[in-house]
């Protein structure tokens, strides 16, 4: 599995300097990052054309790459990623009150319009499944993406959100395999938020460490190895216990690497 590279989403470290972030990511055992190219982070979209290539160089000095960004699908983001050598822009598709099919049609219309930018800049749009009012399961993700060349629009499959949807990981991964570019390692379970005396039960996801939760990282890694997956595994560093993120992410990258 020498082709697998490990990334971490740096959303939790919004106020950390670039040098300190790079040192932490490298010491923790990652090969690179997914960067939140959003307002308030180390590089903001409005400055991406000048500052994103600088960030890439700073990380390269520590032997790290930027494998993807989480950002909007604006042309300035495509152009900045191309200049910086970042291949994927990650996004998710919300489902509004009018339902699933209209959400797919709106997303496909947007993608159709942006294929020209994918070609012009050599950038791929990566679409992630997300539990709740999003395109959430693997079948829905395939339905959205199947018409596209995966060099233009591809799948980023998330283990926690797949598990929260109740899908078997092997079935979910097999559904999107033709378009799979990245796998998010994350874990969660549903936790009840009110007591039994309430009129109606309410639940919410609790994001936890890799060994816990509904998703079996071991099974997922086993399936990826069985099909000789050669892409990026991104640990998203999302924990409901946000105060211990540094401790948990170090434990989780060690566990994830051990599975491969």
Short mmCIF file of C-alpha atoms in Angstrom, two decimals:
data_model
loop_
_atom_site.label_atom_id
_atom_site.label_comp_id
_atom_site.label_asym_id
_atom_site.label_seq_id
_atom_site.Cartn_x
_atom_site.Cartn_y
_atom_site.Cartn_z
CA UNK A 1 0.00 0.00 0.00
CA UNK A 2 2.89 2.36 -0.68
CA UNK A 3 0.61 4.47 -2.85
CA UNK A 4 -1.58 5.59 0.05
CA UNK A 5 -0.81 9.04 1.45
CA UNK A 6 -2.22 10.44 4.67
CA UNK A 7 -3.70 13.91 4.90
CA UNK A 8 -5.30 15.89 7.73
CA UNK A 9 -7.98 18.57 7.44
CA UNK A 10 -6.57 21.58 9.28
CA UNK A 11 -9.89 23.20 10.16
CA UNK A 12 -9.33 22.90 13.96
CA UNK A 13 -6.09 24.93 13.81
CA UNK A 14 -7.53 28.18 12.50
CA UNK A 15 -5.41 30.42 14.72
CA UNK A 16 -2.14 28.49 14.47
CA UNK A 17 0.72 30.03 12.53
CA UNK A 18 1.74 28.32 9.31
CA UNK A 19 5.12 27.24 10.68
CA UNK A 20 3.66 25.83 13.89
CA UNK A 21 0.94 24.05 11.94
CA UNK A 22 3.48 22.51 9.57
CA UNK A 23 5.65 21.33 12.47
CA UNK A 24 2.65 19.75 14.20
CA UNK A 25 1.35 18.02 11.07
CA UNK A 26 4.78 16.64 10.19
CA UNK A 27 5.54 15.47 13.74
CA UNK A 28 2.14 13.79 13.98
CA UNK A 29 2.95 11.60 10.98
CA UNK A 30 1.01 13.02 8.03
CA UNK A 31 2.15 13.43 4.44
CA UNK A 32 0.15 16.61 3.89
CA UNK A 33 -3.11 18.42 4.49
CA UNK A 34 -6.50 19.41 3.24
CA UNK A 35 -6.66 23.16 3.70
CA UNK A 36 -9.85 25.12 4.51
CA UNK A 37 -9.59 27.90 1.94
CA UNK A 38 -12.23 29.94 3.71
CA UNK A 39 -12.54 33.36 5.38
CA UNK A 40 -10.67 33.56 8.68
CA UNK A 41 -8.01 30.93 7.95
CA UNK A 42 -4.29 31.29 7.24
CA UNK A 43 -5.12 32.00 3.59
CA UNK A 44 -8.47 33.48 2.58
CA UNK A 45 -10.11 33.07 -0.85
CA UNK A 46 -9.74 36.76 -1.68
CA UNK A 47 -5.94 36.49 -1.31
CA UNK A 48 -5.58 32.95 -2.65
CA UNK A 49 -3.92 33.90 -5.94
CA UNK A 50 -0.88 35.31 -4.13
CA UNK A 51 -0.89 33.55 -0.76
CA UNK A 52 -1.86 29.95 -1.60
CA UNK A 53 1.35 29.25 -3.58
CA UNK A 54 3.32 30.71 -0.66
CA UNK A 55 1.55 28.38 1.76
CA UNK A 56 2.35 25.41 -0.49
CA UNK A 57 6.03 26.36 -0.50
CA UNK A 58 6.08 26.78 3.28
CA UNK A 59 4.60 23.31 3.73
CA UNK A 60 6.95 21.84 1.12
CA UNK A 61 9.84 23.01 3.27
CA UNK A 62 8.61 20.48 5.85
CA UNK A 63 8.06 17.74 3.27
CA UNK A 64 4.28 18.25 3.23
CA UNK A 65 1.78 18.66 0.40
CA UNK A 66 -1.66 20.23 0.09
CA UNK A 67 -3.71 17.42 -1.40
CA UNK A 68 -6.99 19.34 -1.51
CA UNK A 69 -8.81 22.44 -0.35
CA UNK A 70 -12.28 22.79 1.10
CA UNK A 71 -13.67 25.89 -0.54
CA UNK A 72 -16.22 27.46 -2.86
CA UNK A 73 -16.31 26.68 -6.57
CA UNK A 74 -15.35 30.20 -7.68
CA UNK A 75 -13.02 30.70 -10.61
CA UNK A 76 -10.50 32.50 -8.42
CA UNK A 77 -10.25 29.32 -6.31
CA UNK A 78 -9.73 27.16 -9.42
CA UNK A 79 -7.03 29.53 -10.67
CA UNK A 80 -5.28 29.73 -7.30
CA UNK A 81 -5.27 25.95 -6.90
CA UNK A 82 -3.84 25.56 -10.39
CA UNK A 83 -1.08 28.08 -9.62
CA UNK A 84 -0.30 26.28 -6.36
CA UNK A 85 -0.46 22.76 -7.79
CA UNK A 86 -3.43 21.62 -5.66
CA UNK A 87 -5.55 19.11 -7.60
CA UNK A 88 -8.92 18.93 -5.77
CA UNK A 89 -11.53 21.35 -4.45
CA UNK A 90 -13.84 19.58 -1.98
CA UNK A 91 -17.51 20.47 -1.69
CA UNK A 92 -20.82 18.98 -0.48
CA UNK A 93 -24.33 19.20 -1.92
CA UNK A 94 -27.16 20.44 0.27
CA UNK A 95 -30.67 19.05 -0.14
CA UNK A 96 -33.38 21.69 0.28
CA UNK A 97 -37.05 21.29 1.10
CA UNK A 98 -37.90 20.41 -2.51
CA UNK A 99 -36.01 17.13 -2.15
CA UNK A 100 -33.23 14.97 -3.51
CA UNK A 101 -33.81 15.06 -7.28
CA UNK A 102 -33.96 18.87 -7.52
CA UNK A 103 -30.75 19.02 -5.45
CA UNK A 104 -29.03 16.69 -7.92
CA UNK A 105 -30.27 18.70 -10.89
CA UNK A 106 -29.03 21.98 -9.41
CA UNK A 107 -25.63 20.49 -8.61
CA UNK A 108 -25.27 18.96 -12.06
CA UNK A 109 -26.18 22.25 -13.70
CA UNK A 110 -23.44 23.94 -11.68
CA UNK A 111 -20.91 21.22 -12.51
CA UNK A 112 -21.83 21.37 -16.19
CA UNK A 113 -21.05 25.07 -16.17
CA UNK A 114 -17.72 24.52 -14.42
CA UNK A 115 -16.33 21.67 -16.50
CA UNK A 116 -14.66 24.33 -18.62
CA UNK A 117 -12.77 25.56 -15.53
CA UNK A 118 -11.82 21.98 -14.65
CA UNK A 119 -10.31 21.67 -18.13
CA UNK A 120 -8.74 25.12 -18.19
CA UNK A 121 -7.06 24.83 -14.80
CA UNK A 122 -6.60 21.05 -14.49
CA UNK A 123 -8.63 20.93 -11.28
CA UNK A 124 -11.06 18.27 -10.06
CA UNK A 125 -14.24 18.96 -8.08
CA UNK A 126 -14.47 16.46 -5.22
CA UNK A 127 -17.94 15.83 -3.80
CA UNK A 128 -18.27 14.40 -0.28
CA UNK A 129 -21.24 12.53 1.16
CA UNK A 130 -22.61 14.08 4.37
CA UNK A 131 -25.23 12.82 6.79
CA UNK A 132 -28.39 14.90 7.19
CA UNK A 133 -29.74 17.38 4.68
CA UNK A 134 -27.06 16.71 2.09
CA UNK A 135 -26.46 14.09 -0.55
CA UNK A 136 -25.63 11.65 2.15
CA UNK A 137 -25.22 8.05 1.01
CA UNK A 138 -23.05 6.36 -1.58
CA UNK A 139 -25.86 5.49 -3.98
CA UNK A 140 -26.95 9.12 -4.02
CA UNK A 141 -23.39 10.23 -4.60
CA UNK A 142 -23.01 7.83 -7.52
CA UNK A 143 -26.33 9.02 -8.99
CA UNK A 144 -24.97 12.57 -8.91
CA UNK A 145 -21.50 11.79 -10.29
CA UNK A 146 -21.92 8.89 -12.71
CA UNK A 147 -22.34 11.07 -15.82
CA UNK A 148 -19.02 12.84 -15.26
CA UNK A 149 -15.47 11.99 -16.15
CA UNK A 150 -13.79 11.49 -12.74
CA UNK A 151 -10.95 13.78 -13.81
CA UNK A 152 -13.55 16.57 -13.66
CA UNK A 153 -15.94 15.57 -10.85
CA UNK A 154 -15.06 12.85 -8.38
CA UNK A 155 -16.11 11.26 -5.07
CA UNK A 156 -14.69 11.90 -1.64
CA UNK A 157 -16.12 9.11 0.51
CA UNK A 158 -16.53 9.82 4.23
CA UNK A 159 -16.48 6.88 6.64
CA UNK A 160 -18.39 8.55 9.49
CA UNK A 161 -21.19 9.94 7.35
CA UNK A 162 -21.48 6.62 5.53
CA UNK A 163 -21.85 4.85 8.87
CA UNK A 164 -24.35 7.38 10.20
CA UNK A 165 -26.45 6.56 7.13
CA UNK A 166 -26.35 2.87 8.08
CA UNK A 167 -24.45 1.71 4.99
CA UNK A 168 -22.05 -1.21 5.05
CA UNK A 169 -18.66 0.30 4.15
CA UNK A 170 -17.82 -2.28 1.52
CA UNK A 171 -21.12 -1.61 -0.26
CA UNK A 172 -20.67 2.13 -0.04
CA UNK A 173 -17.13 2.09 -1.36
CA UNK A 174 -18.01 -0.30 -4.16
CA UNK A 175 -20.79 2.04 -5.29
CA UNK A 176 -18.50 5.02 -5.81
CA UNK A 177 -15.32 3.14 -6.75
CA UNK A 178 -15.32 4.30 -10.38
CA UNK A 179 -15.11 7.93 -9.22
CA UNK A 180 -13.24 7.57 -5.92
CA UNK A 181 -10.41 10.05 -5.37
CA UNK A 182 -10.16 10.34 -1.58
CA UNK A 183 -11.38 8.57 1.55
CA UNK A 184 -12.11 10.50 4.74
CA UNK A 185 -11.34 8.60 7.94
CA UNK A 186 -13.63 9.91 10.66
CA UNK A 187 -15.92 8.25 13.20
CA UNK A 188 -19.20 9.03 14.94
CA UNK A 189 -22.29 7.61 16.57
CA UNK A 190 -25.77 8.94 17.34
CA UNK A 191 -26.27 10.23 20.89
CA UNK A 192 -29.64 10.97 22.44
CA UNK A 193 -29.97 14.61 23.52
CA UNK A 194 -33.14 14.42 25.63
CA UNK A 195 -34.53 12.11 28.28
CA UNK A 196 -37.08 9.29 28.11
CA UNK A 197 -39.74 11.54 29.63
CA UNK A 198 -39.75 13.67 26.47
CA UNK A 199 -42.62 13.43 24.01
CA UNK A 200 -40.23 12.59 21.15
CA UNK A 201 -36.65 11.31 21.15
CA UNK A 202 -33.98 13.57 19.65
CA UNK A 203 -30.56 12.46 18.51
CA UNK A 204 -27.36 14.07 17.24
CA UNK A 205 -24.06 12.74 15.90
CA UNK A 206 -21.17 12.59 18.35
CA UNK A 207 -17.83 12.62 16.56
CA UNK A 208 -15.26 10.44 18.23
CA UNK A 209 -11.93 8.71 17.71
CA UNK A 210 -11.13 6.13 15.05
CA UNK A 211 -11.53 3.04 17.20
CA UNK A 212 -14.96 4.14 18.43
CA UNK A 213 -18.22 4.93 16.65
CA UNK A 214 -20.24 3.17 13.97
CA UNK A 215 -17.53 3.08 11.28
CA UNK A 216 -15.02 0.23 11.24
CA UNK A 217 -11.77 1.74 10.01
CA UNK A 218 -10.33 -1.79 9.97
CA UNK A 219 -12.98 -3.02 7.53
CA UNK A 220 -12.61 0.08 5.38
CA UNK A 221 -8.82 -0.28 5.21
CA UNK A 222 -9.25 -3.97 4.43
CA UNK A 223 -11.52 -3.20 1.50
CA UNK A 224 -9.21 -0.48 0.18
CA UNK A 225 -6.24 -2.84 0.36
CA UNK A 226 -8.18 -5.61 -1.37
CA UNK A 227 -8.74 -3.28 -4.34
CA UNK A 228 -5.24 -1.78 -4.28
CA UNK A 229 -6.41 1.74 -3.49
CA UNK A 230 -3.67 4.24 -4.34
CA UNK A 231 -5.24 7.53 -3.27
CA UNK A 232 -5.33 9.85 -0.28
CA UNK A 233 -6.71 8.95 3.14
CA UNK A 234 -7.71 12.16 4.92
CA UNK A 235 -8.28 12.27 8.66
CA UNK A 236 -10.71 15.12 9.12
CA UNK A 237 -9.82 15.87 12.77
CA UNK A 238 -13.48 16.34 13.68
CA UNK A 239 -14.18 15.54 17.32
CA UNK A 240 -17.10 16.66 19.44
CA UNK A 241 -14.58 16.92 22.30
CA UNK A 242 -12.74 19.77 20.60
CA UNK A 243 -10.43 20.47 23.55
CA UNK A 244 -8.48 17.26 22.96
CA UNK A 245 -8.13 17.39 19.18
CA UNK A 246 -4.31 17.36 19.25
CA UNK A 247 -4.24 14.23 21.41
CA UNK A 248 -6.91 12.43 19.40
CA UNK A 249 -5.47 13.17 15.96
CA UNK A 250 -2.06 11.81 16.96
CA UNK A 251 -3.69 8.61 18.22
CA UNK A 252 -5.83 8.31 15.10
CA UNK A 253 -3.05 8.72 12.54
CA UNK A 254 -1.04 6.06 14.35
CA UNK A 255 -4.06 3.74 14.27
CA UNK A 256 -4.85 4.51 10.61
CA UNK A 257 -1.27 3.85 9.50
CA UNK A 258 -1.25 0.56 11.39
CA UNK A 259 -4.25 -0.64 9.38
CA UNK A 260 -2.36 -0.23 6.10
#
